[in-house]
Amino acid sequence: MRILVVGGGGREHALVWKLAQSPRVKKIYCAPGNPGIGQIAECVDISADNIKALCGFAREHSVDLTVVGPEKPLTDGIVDYFTAQGLRIFGPTQEAAQLEGSKTFAKERMKEYGVPTAEFAVFSSAAEARAYVESKGTGIVVKADGLAAGKGVVVAETKAEALAAIDEIMLKKVHGDAGNQVVLEERLVGEEASLLAFTDGVTVVPMVAAQDHKRVGDGDVGPNTGGMGAYAPAPVVTPQLLRQIQDTILQPMIDGLRQDGILYQGVLYAGLMITADGPKVIEFNARFGDPETQVVLPLLDADLVKIMEACIDGTLAGQTVKWRDKAAVCVVVAAGGYPGEYRKGDIITGLGEAEARDTVVFHAGTGLAGDTIVTHGGRVLGVTAMAENIAAAVDKVYPAVGQIRFAGMQYRKDIAHRALKR
Ligand code: AMP
Ligand code: GLY
């Protein structure tokens, strides 16, 4: 089989790495890919957003299956476009991907299907949103409705902060049209977890639960990032909770959408808060998580190509999806200054030495200067170790990270701290 993976970050490197293990795969292309991905796949110089060009490439190169990493092409309708041209592609349609693309859509569906989530109200007028904050007081989360690269959410500590966030999003339009509407939410308290699931629109097969580390600093301080590390399985999601999440969240969403005429196929990612009243949805994503994928896929003890095909063909119920009885930890190595302004072009050394310590180094934001691998993004690398348990994986991953050097590099020293405290 010939496979095209769309995207070029750490998640896509993990996807390519796992897909390459399938005995059925002869060739993998990745658009645009990165230098790490280029070691196992052929990188193609097409942006992940250029649906037309990607489709043309897939036809010309007889690609049998396309796998989409990022949300943008999904919400832009890449799956509809490919399918209309008779090409097989893994991911939800544009309509289904609204679950990630529009917070209003997601919240309204959850309400309709009785899926537990934070209380919310939607506003198209800043004055009305402000009035709601005045009446509710504190404990409010302000979210831009549309896609804002993970930056459209303000967990307001005070009323003033909530009001300021409304002004920024709706009046100053700091996220552009994503701020035409805001969702105001009750603030949930608890521990967060990510549960991703494969689905063919009928059957839902959860993956192992993971936990991401969104803040830049140790102890979960500082600004939000795309994710500074992850581990799986997350012990906060006990086997009983996993069942509960499947029965009260994942399956009702998929069933509800199908009954409303939307067949959701691909990965459904539930961002959850494990509250005192049980698990509640913070958000849905229509794709694999980054960096969750870098810890979840190494634990998958099955052929990913087969699972993806079953999702497309509606035969997931007949698939065995096994997981290794191990744990994985991923530490993201970021450029100095990230998530603010950061440098690019610094030489990276020690990649081979890190991998020699039984880890996989997934490239996220790397580039080439001649033959030399240099930094090229905010999140530069994700180093993943697998071991008998989380503690052993942590002990394995950090000495490997210690081999890596580039000017200004930063990483969190406390990945998996919540699991270790248990
Ligand atoms: P989102 O982009 O919706 O995942 O939100 C980003 C982050 O904001 C989440 O990972 C949470 O840490 C936080 N967050 C979002 N919504 C809520 C909520 N209702 N209560 C508490 N924290 C939230
Ligand atoms: N790790 C968070 C996300 O992929 O959205």
Short mmCIF file of C-alpha atoms and ligand atoms in Angstrom, two decimals:
data_model
loop_
_atom_site.label_atom_id
_atom_site.label_comp_id
_atom_site.label_asym_id
_atom_site.label_seq_id
_atom_site.Cartn_x
_atom_site.Cartn_y
_atom_site.Cartn_z
CA MET A 1 0.00 0.00 0.00
CA ARG A 2 0.97 3.58 -0.58
CA ILE A 3 0.05 6.00 2.17
CA LEU A 4 0.02 9.80 2.34
CA VAL A 5 0.18 11.43 5.77
CA VAL A 6 -0.88 15.08 5.87
CA GLY A 7 0.99 17.34 8.30
CA GLY A 8 4.53 17.85 9.52
CA GLY A 9 4.77 17.85 13.31
CA GLY A 10 5.46 15.42 16.11
CA ARG A 11 2.04 13.84 15.79
CA GLU A 12 2.60 13.13 12.11
CA HIS A 13 6.06 11.71 12.81
CA ALA A 14 4.45 9.30 15.29
CA LEU A 15 1.76 8.40 12.74
CA VAL A 16 4.32 7.74 10.01
CA TRP A 17 6.48 5.74 12.44
CA LYS A 18 3.54 3.53 13.41
CA LEU A 19 2.14 3.15 9.89
CA ALA A 20 5.61 2.13 8.66
CA GLN A 21 5.42 -0.90 10.99
CA SER A 22 2.47 -2.33 9.06
CA PRO A 23 3.54 -5.22 6.82
CA ARG A 24 1.08 -3.95 4.21
CA VAL A 25 2.75 -0.58 3.75
CA LYS A 26 5.21 -0.31 0.86
CA LYS A 27 5.64 3.45 0.69
CA ILE A 28 4.74 6.45 2.82
CA TYR A 29 4.62 10.04 1.64
CA CYS A 30 4.23 12.91 4.07
CA ALA A 31 3.18 16.45 3.15
CA PRO A 32 4.97 18.57 4.13
CA GLY A 33 6.74 16.29 6.66
CA ASN A 34 9.97 17.25 8.44
CA PRO A 35 13.57 16.00 8.54
CA GLY A 36 12.76 13.29 11.12
CA ILE A 37 9.84 12.04 9.07
CA GLY A 38 12.12 12.17 6.02
CA GLN A 39 14.18 9.33 7.50
CA ILE A 40 11.26 6.90 7.10
CA ALA A 41 8.99 8.52 4.50
CA GLU A 42 9.29 10.66 1.39
CA CYS A 43 8.50 14.26 2.25
CA VAL A 44 6.45 16.14 -0.32
CA ASP A 45 6.58 19.92 -0.52
CA ILE A 46 2.84 20.60 -0.28
CA SER A 47 1.29 22.47 2.62
CA ALA A 48 -1.17 20.57 4.83
CA ASP A 49 -3.81 23.20 3.94
CA ASN A 50 -3.54 22.85 0.18
CA ILE A 51 -6.33 20.31 -0.30
CA LYS A 52 -6.41 20.53 -4.09
CA ALA A 53 -2.68 19.94 -4.47
CA LEU A 54 -2.76 17.09 -1.94
CA CYS A 55 -5.58 15.46 -3.84
CA GLY A 56 -3.72 15.84 -7.14
CA PHE A 57 -0.63 14.28 -5.57
CA ALA A 58 -2.61 11.35 -4.15
CA ARG A 59 -4.09 10.62 -7.58
CA GLU A 60 -0.82 10.93 -9.49
CA HIS A 61 1.03 8.67 -7.06
CA SER A 62 -1.75 6.07 -6.69
CA VAL A 63 -2.03 6.64 -2.97
CA ASP A 64 -4.27 3.97 -1.39
CA LEU A 65 -4.93 5.73 1.90
CA THR A 66 -4.51 9.31 3.13
CA VAL A 67 -4.25 10.02 6.86
CA VAL A 68 -4.85 13.58 8.08
CA GLY A 69 -2.99 14.90 11.13
CA PRO A 70 -4.07 18.52 11.77
CA GLU A 71 -7.56 19.98 12.23
CA LYS A 72 -7.44 22.73 9.62
CA PRO A 73 -7.70 20.54 6.50
CA LEU A 74 -10.43 18.49 8.23
CA THR A 75 -12.58 21.51 9.02
CA ASP A 76 -11.84 22.80 5.50
CA GLY A 77 -13.36 19.61 4.07
CA ILE A 78 -10.37 17.54 2.89
CA VAL A 79 -12.23 14.29 3.57
CA ASP A 80 -15.26 15.33 1.49
CA TYR A 81 -12.98 16.47 -1.33
CA PHE A 82 -10.93 13.26 -1.45
CA THR A 83 -13.99 11.04 -1.12
CA ALA A 84 -15.74 12.84 -3.97
CA GLN A 85 -12.70 12.03 -6.13
CA GLY A 86 -12.87 8.37 -5.17
CA LEU A 87 -9.85 8.51 -2.88
CA ARG A 88 -9.72 6.74 0.49
CA ILE A 89 -9.01 9.02 3.41
CA PHE A 90 -9.07 8.61 7.19
CA GLY A 91 -10.83 11.36 9.14
CA PRO A 92 -14.22 13.00 9.69
CA THR A 93 -16.08 14.96 7.03
CA GLN A 94 -16.28 18.75 7.21
CA GLU A 95 -19.69 18.55 8.83
CA ALA A 96 -18.53 16.04 11.45
CA ALA A 97 -15.28 17.96 12.10
CA GLN A 98 -17.37 20.89 13.33
CA LEU A 99 -17.18 19.09 16.64
CA GLU A 100 -13.73 20.67 16.82
CA GLY A 101 -14.20 23.59 14.43
CA SER A 102 -17.12 25.19 16.23
CA LYS A 103 -17.37 25.17 19.99
CA THR A 104 -21.02 26.25 19.71
CA PHE A 105 -21.81 23.23 17.52
CA ALA A 106 -20.02 20.92 19.98
CA LYS A 107 -21.73 22.36 23.06
CA GLU A 108 -25.18 22.25 21.49
CA ARG A 109 -24.76 18.63 20.44
CA MET A 110 -23.53 17.64 23.87
CA LYS A 111 -26.56 19.27 25.43
CA GLU A 112 -28.88 17.56 23.00
CA TYR A 113 -27.36 14.11 23.52
CA GLY A 114 -27.11 14.48 27.30
CA VAL A 115 -23.31 14.32 27.34
CA PRO A 116 -21.84 15.82 30.53
CA THR A 117 -20.00 19.10 29.98
CA ALA A 118 -19.64 22.51 31.63
CA GLU A 119 -22.75 24.75 31.75
CA PHE A 120 -22.50 27.24 28.94
CA ALA A 121 -24.07 30.13 27.07
CA VAL A 122 -23.29 31.41 23.57
CA PHE A 123 -23.18 35.10 22.62
CA SER A 124 -22.85 37.01 19.37
CA SER A 125 -22.95 40.34 21.15
CA ALA A 126 -20.14 41.54 23.42
CA ALA A 127 -22.59 43.63 25.48
CA GLU A 128 -24.73 40.58 26.23
CA ALA A 129 -21.68 38.46 27.02
CA ARG A 130 -20.48 41.15 29.43
CA ALA A 131 -23.89 41.32 31.10
CA TYR A 132 -23.82 37.54 31.61
CA VAL A 133 -20.40 37.78 33.29
CA GLU A 134 -21.69 40.60 35.52
CA SER A 135 -24.58 38.37 36.62
CA LYS A 136 -22.51 35.19 37.14
CA GLY A 137 -19.43 36.68 38.79
CA THR A 138 -16.33 34.47 38.97
CA GLY A 139 -15.56 30.96 37.79
CA ILE A 140 -16.01 31.66 34.10
CA VAL A 141 -14.10 30.39 31.09
CA VAL A 142 -14.21 32.51 27.93
CA LYS A 143 -13.76 30.77 24.57
CA ALA A 144 -13.67 32.06 21.01
CA ASP A 145 -16.10 29.97 18.98
CA GLY A 146 -13.82 29.10 16.05
CA LEU A 147 -10.34 27.63 15.64
CA ALA A 148 -7.70 29.73 17.39
CA ALA A 149 -4.70 27.37 17.47
CA GLY A 150 -5.43 26.46 21.10
CA LYS A 151 -5.11 30.10 22.15
CA GLY A 152 -8.78 31.09 22.13
CA VAL A 153 -9.50 30.03 25.73
CA VAL A 154 -9.18 32.20 28.85
CA VAL A 155 -9.79 30.57 32.23
CA ALA A 156 -10.63 33.82 34.03
CA GLU A 157 -9.62 34.13 37.68
CA THR A 158 -11.66 37.30 38.17
CA LYS A 159 -14.65 39.08 36.68
CA ALA A 160 -12.35 41.77 35.26
CA GLU A 161 -10.29 39.14 33.48
CA ALA A 162 -13.41 37.59 31.93
CA LEU A 163 -14.61 41.02 30.74
CA ALA A 164 -11.20 41.81 29.28
CA ALA A 165 -11.16 38.46 27.45
CA ILE A 166 -14.56 39.19 25.89
CA ASP A 167 -13.28 42.55 24.64
CA GLU A 168 -10.12 41.00 23.21
CA ILE A 169 -11.96 38.21 21.42
CA MET A 170 -15.13 39.99 20.26
CA LEU A 171 -14.17 43.64 19.86
CA LYS A 172 -10.42 43.63 19.15
CA LYS A 173 -10.83 40.36 17.22
CA VAL A 174 -7.43 39.03 18.29
CA HIS A 175 -8.39 35.65 16.78
CA GLY A 176 -10.17 37.19 13.79
CA ASP A 177 -13.54 35.74 12.80
CA ALA A 178 -13.10 32.91 15.32
CA GLY A 179 -14.29 35.56 17.78
CA ASN A 180 -17.59 36.43 16.09
CA GLN A 181 -19.22 34.39 18.84
CA VAL A 182 -18.02 33.53 22.32
CA VAL A 183 -18.90 30.60 24.51
CA LEU A 184 -18.95 31.39 28.22
CA GLU A 185 -18.58 28.32 30.42
CA GLU A 186 -18.69 27.28 34.00
CA ARG A 187 -15.18 26.56 35.25
CA LEU A 188 -14.70 22.85 35.93
CA VAL A 189 -12.43 21.65 38.72
CA GLY A 190 -10.52 18.38 38.65
CA GLU A 191 -7.75 16.55 36.83
CA GLU A 192 -7.62 16.67 33.02
CA ALA A 193 -7.21 13.67 30.74
CA SER A 194 -7.40 13.01 27.01
CA LEU A 195 -9.25 9.97 25.76
CA LEU A 196 -8.97 9.35 22.04
CA ALA A 197 -11.07 6.77 20.26
CA PHE A 198 -11.23 5.15 16.84
CA THR A 199 -14.70 5.15 15.33
CA ASP A 200 -16.41 4.08 12.13
CA GLY A 201 -19.50 6.12 12.99
CA VAL A 202 -21.16 3.23 14.81
CA THR A 203 -18.58 1.37 16.89
CA VAL A 204 -16.29 3.30 19.23
CA VAL A 205 -12.96 1.81 20.34
CA PRO A 206 -11.18 3.89 22.96
CA MET A 207 -7.39 4.13 22.98
CA VAL A 208 -5.39 4.24 26.22
CA ALA A 209 -6.07 7.44 28.18
CA ALA A 210 -3.31 10.04 28.14
CA GLN A 211 -2.49 13.22 29.96
CA ASP A 212 -1.02 16.26 28.29
CA HIS A 213 0.90 19.10 30.02
CA LYS A 214 -0.41 22.33 28.56
CA ARG A 215 1.44 24.96 30.61
CA VAL A 216 4.99 25.83 29.68
CA GLY A 217 6.50 25.60 33.16
CA ASP A 218 7.17 22.92 35.77
CA GLY A 219 4.31 22.60 38.25
CA ASP A 220 1.85 23.72 35.55
CA VAL A 221 2.65 27.42 35.64
CA GLY A 222 3.03 29.99 32.88
CA PRO A 223 1.22 30.36 29.56
CA ASN A 224 -0.61 27.61 27.68
CA THR A 225 1.27 25.83 24.92
CA GLY A 226 0.42 23.22 22.31
CA GLY A 227 1.55 20.64 24.89
CA MET A 228 4.92 20.20 26.63
CA GLY A 229 4.73 16.46 27.16
CA ALA A 230 2.39 13.56 27.73
CA TYR A 231 2.14 10.14 29.24
CA ALA A 232 -0.11 7.12 28.91
CA PRO A 233 -1.91 5.28 30.34
CA ALA A 234 -3.11 8.08 32.64
CA PRO A 235 -3.98 6.40 35.98
CA VAL A 236 -6.63 9.06 36.70
CA VAL A 237 -8.74 7.19 34.13
CA THR A 238 -9.34 3.90 35.93
CA PRO A 239 -10.79 0.99 33.95
CA GLN A 240 -14.18 1.78 35.49
CA LEU A 241 -13.94 5.46 34.47
CA LEU A 242 -12.92 4.46 30.97
CA ARG A 243 -16.11 2.41 30.68
CA GLN A 244 -18.12 5.34 32.04
CA ILE A 245 -16.55 7.75 29.54
CA GLN A 246 -17.31 5.36 26.72
CA ASP A 247 -20.92 4.86 27.84
CA THR A 248 -21.79 8.44 28.79
CA ILE A 249 -19.63 10.49 26.40
CA LEU A 250 -18.08 8.77 23.39
CA GLN A 251 -20.85 6.39 22.36
CA PRO A 252 -23.73 8.88 22.91
CA MET A 253 -21.91 11.50 20.78
CA ILE A 254 -21.31 9.09 17.91
CA ASP A 255 -24.86 7.68 18.13
CA GLY A 256 -26.45 11.12 18.41
CA LEU A 257 -24.56 12.47 15.43
CA ARG A 258 -25.43 9.40 13.34
CA GLN A 259 -29.10 9.73 14.23
CA ASP A 260 -28.85 13.36 13.11
CA GLY A 261 -27.43 12.22 9.78
CA ILE A 262 -23.73 12.82 10.53
CA LEU A 263 -21.57 9.71 10.26
CA TYR A 264 -18.46 10.56 12.29
CA GLN A 265 -15.49 8.44 11.18
CA GLY A 266 -11.86 8.74 12.23
CA VAL A 267 -10.50 9.73 15.62
CA LEU A 268 -12.72 11.35 18.21
CA TYR A 269 -10.61 13.05 20.87
CA ALA A 270 -12.34 13.89 24.14
CA GLY A 271 -10.56 16.44 26.34
CA LEU A 272 -11.96 15.66 29.77
CA MET A 273 -12.08 17.05 33.28
CA ILE A 274 -12.43 14.31 35.89
CA THR A 275 -14.59 16.23 38.36
CA ALA A 276 -16.09 15.19 41.71
CA ASP A 277 -19.33 14.61 39.74
CA GLY A 278 -17.65 12.35 37.22
CA PRO A 279 -15.99 12.95 33.84
CA LYS A 280 -17.11 16.00 31.85
CA VAL A 281 -16.09 17.14 28.39
CA ILE A 282 -13.88 20.23 28.09
CA GLU A 283 -13.63 19.95 24.33
CA PHE A 284 -13.72 17.57 21.42
CA ASN A 285 -11.06 17.37 18.75
CA ALA A 286 -11.58 15.71 15.40
CA ARG A 287 -8.10 14.20 15.14
CA PHE A 288 -5.19 12.68 17.00
CA GLY A 289 -3.72 14.83 19.80
CA ASP A 290 -0.25 16.29 19.79
CA PRO A 291 1.70 15.18 21.87
CA GLU A 292 -0.74 12.47 23.02
CA THR A 293 -0.17 10.50 19.81
CA GLN A 294 3.53 10.23 20.64
CA VAL A 295 2.66 8.16 23.74
CA VAL A 296 -0.52 6.40 22.62
CA LEU A 297 0.65 4.90 19.31
CA PRO A 298 3.78 3.27 20.75
CA LEU A 299 1.44 1.35 23.08
CA LEU A 300 -0.80 0.14 20.24
CA ASP A 301 -0.18 -3.57 19.67
CA ALA A 302 -2.04 -3.82 16.37
CA ASP A 303 -1.80 -2.84 12.71
CA LEU A 304 -2.82 0.83 12.51
CA VAL A 305 -3.53 0.57 8.77
CA LYS A 306 -6.08 -2.19 9.38
CA ILE A 307 -7.81 -0.17 12.09
CA MET A 308 -7.99 2.93 9.89
CA GLU A 309 -9.40 0.92 7.00
CA ALA A 310 -12.00 -0.59 9.32
CA CYS A 311 -13.03 2.93 10.38
CA ILE A 312 -13.55 3.91 6.75
CA ASP A 313 -15.31 0.65 5.81
CA GLY A 314 -17.61 0.54 8.84
CA THR A 315 -16.13 -2.75 10.05
CA LEU A 316 -14.51 -1.61 13.29
CA ALA A 317 -16.69 -3.96 15.37
CA GLY A 318 -14.80 -6.91 13.89
CA GLN A 319 -11.32 -5.55 14.66
CA THR A 320 -9.16 -6.53 17.61
CA VAL A 321 -7.41 -3.48 18.97
CA LYS A 322 -4.83 -4.57 21.54
CA TRP A 323 -2.65 -2.42 23.77
CA ARG A 324 0.73 -3.22 25.27
CA ASP A 325 0.79 -3.62 29.04
CA LYS A 326 3.40 -0.87 29.30
CA ALA A 327 3.62 2.87 29.79
CA ALA A 328 5.00 5.64 27.60
CA VAL A 329 6.25 9.12 28.46
CA CYS A 330 7.02 11.91 25.96
CA VAL A 331 9.02 15.01 26.85
CA VAL A 332 8.71 17.89 24.41
CA VAL A 333 11.91 19.86 23.86
CA ALA A 334 10.98 23.41 22.88
CA ALA A 335 12.84 26.45 21.60
CA GLY A 336 13.75 29.15 24.13
CA GLY A 337 10.97 31.74 24.39
CA TYR A 338 8.20 29.37 23.24
CA PRO A 339 5.17 29.84 23.36
CA GLY A 340 6.16 33.47 22.74
CA GLU A 341 8.75 34.59 20.17
CA TYR A 342 11.49 32.03 19.66
CA ARG A 343 14.62 31.55 17.58
CA LYS A 344 14.98 29.31 14.57
CA GLY A 345 17.99 27.81 12.87
CA ASP A 346 19.97 26.60 15.90
CA ILE A 347 21.96 23.41 15.35
CA ILE A 348 20.64 20.34 17.21
CA THR A 349 23.07 17.67 18.41
CA GLY A 350 22.74 14.44 20.36
CA LEU A 351 19.75 12.99 18.49
CA GLY A 352 21.48 9.66 17.84
CA GLU A 353 22.75 9.47 21.41
CA ALA A 354 19.21 10.04 22.72
CA GLU A 355 17.80 7.27 20.52
CA ALA A 356 20.62 4.94 21.55
CA ARG A 357 19.03 5.00 25.00
CA ASP A 358 16.02 3.03 23.76
CA THR A 359 13.84 6.05 23.03
CA VAL A 360 12.23 7.42 19.88
CA VAL A 361 12.88 11.05 19.02
CA PHE A 362 9.88 12.43 17.17
CA HIS A 363 10.62 15.59 15.23
CA ALA A 364 8.10 18.43 15.56
CA GLY A 365 9.71 21.72 14.53
CA THR A 366 12.99 20.82 12.87
CA GLY A 367 14.47 21.90 9.57
CA LEU A 368 17.59 21.29 7.49
CA ALA A 369 20.48 23.67 6.94
CA GLY A 370 22.41 21.74 4.31
CA ASP A 371 22.73 18.32 5.96
CA THR A 372 22.45 19.64 9.49
CA ILE A 373 19.28 19.35 11.54
CA VAL A 374 18.31 22.71 13.02
CA THR A 375 15.42 24.13 15.03
CA HIS A 376 12.52 25.38 12.95
CA GLY A 377 9.50 25.62 15.28
CA GLY A 378 8.39 26.25 18.84
CA ARG A 379 8.04 22.63 19.82
CA VAL A 380 11.17 21.14 18.32
CA LEU A 381 11.27 17.48 19.39
CA GLY A 382 9.29 14.95 21.41
CA VAL A 383 11.37 12.25 23.07
CA THR A 384 9.33 9.14 23.93
CA ALA A 385 10.36 6.24 26.15
CA MET A 386 8.36 3.09 26.78
CA ALA A 387 8.85 0.91 29.88
CA GLU A 388 7.09 -1.39 32.36
CA ASN A 389 5.44 1.54 34.12
CA ILE A 390 5.36 5.35 34.13
CA ALA A 391 8.13 5.71 36.72
CA ALA A 392 10.47 3.51 34.68
CA ALA A 393 9.59 5.39 31.48
CA VAL A 394 10.35 8.71 33.21
CA ASP A 395 13.71 7.32 34.40
CA LYS A 396 14.50 6.28 30.86
CA VAL A 397 13.37 9.40 29.02
CA TYR A 398 15.18 12.16 30.92
CA PRO A 399 18.75 10.85 30.49
CA ALA A 400 17.97 10.60 26.77
CA VAL A 401 16.66 14.19 26.66
CA GLY A 402 19.89 15.17 28.44
CA GLN A 403 21.87 14.05 25.38
CA ILE A 404 20.17 16.63 23.19
CA ARG A 405 21.60 20.11 22.82
CA PHE A 406 20.64 23.30 21.04
CA ALA A 407 20.91 26.95 21.99
CA GLY A 408 18.10 28.05 24.29
CA MET A 409 16.41 24.64 24.56
CA GLN A 410 13.79 24.22 27.27
CA TYR A 411 11.73 21.31 28.50
CA ARG A 412 9.65 20.43 31.53
CA LYS A 413 11.39 18.31 34.15
CA ASP A 414 8.14 17.09 35.70
CA ILE A 415 6.31 15.25 32.93
CA ALA A 416 3.99 12.62 34.49
CA HIS A 417 4.25 14.18 37.95
CA ARG A 418 0.56 13.60 38.65
CA ALA A 419 0.84 9.91 37.86
CA LEU A 420 3.98 9.59 39.96
CA LYS A 421 2.27 11.22 42.95
CA ARG A 422 -0.46 8.59 43.01
P1 AMP B 1 -9.70 23.98 25.19
O1 AMP B 1 -9.02 24.68 24.06
O2 AMP B 1 -11.18 24.08 25.19
O3 AMP B 1 -9.16 22.58 25.41
O4 AMP B 1 -9.21 24.70 26.51
C1 AMP B 1 -7.82 24.81 26.80
C2 AMP B 1 -7.61 24.57 28.27
O5 AMP B 1 -8.37 25.48 29.05
C3 AMP B 1 -8.07 23.19 28.73
O6 AMP B 1 -7.11 22.21 28.53
C4 AMP B 1 -8.33 23.43 30.19
O7 AMP B 1 -7.12 23.40 30.93
C5 AMP B 1 -8.86 24.84 30.21
N1 AMP B 1 -10.32 24.84 30.21
C6 AMP B 1 -11.14 24.92 29.15
N2 AMP B 1 -12.43 24.87 29.49
C7 AMP B 1 -12.45 24.77 30.84
C8 AMP B 1 -13.50 24.69 31.83
N3 AMP B 1 -14.79 24.73 31.49
N4 AMP B 1 -13.13 24.61 33.12
C9 AMP B 1 -11.83 24.60 33.48
N5 AMP B 1 -10.81 24.67 32.60
C10 AMP B 1 -11.11 24.75 31.30
N1 GLY B 2 -2.64 18.08 23.01
C1 GLY B 2 -3.76 18.87 22.73
C2 GLY B 2 -4.25 18.78 21.36
O1 GLY B 2 -3.75 18.05 20.54
O2 GLY B 2 -5.21 19.49 21.06
#
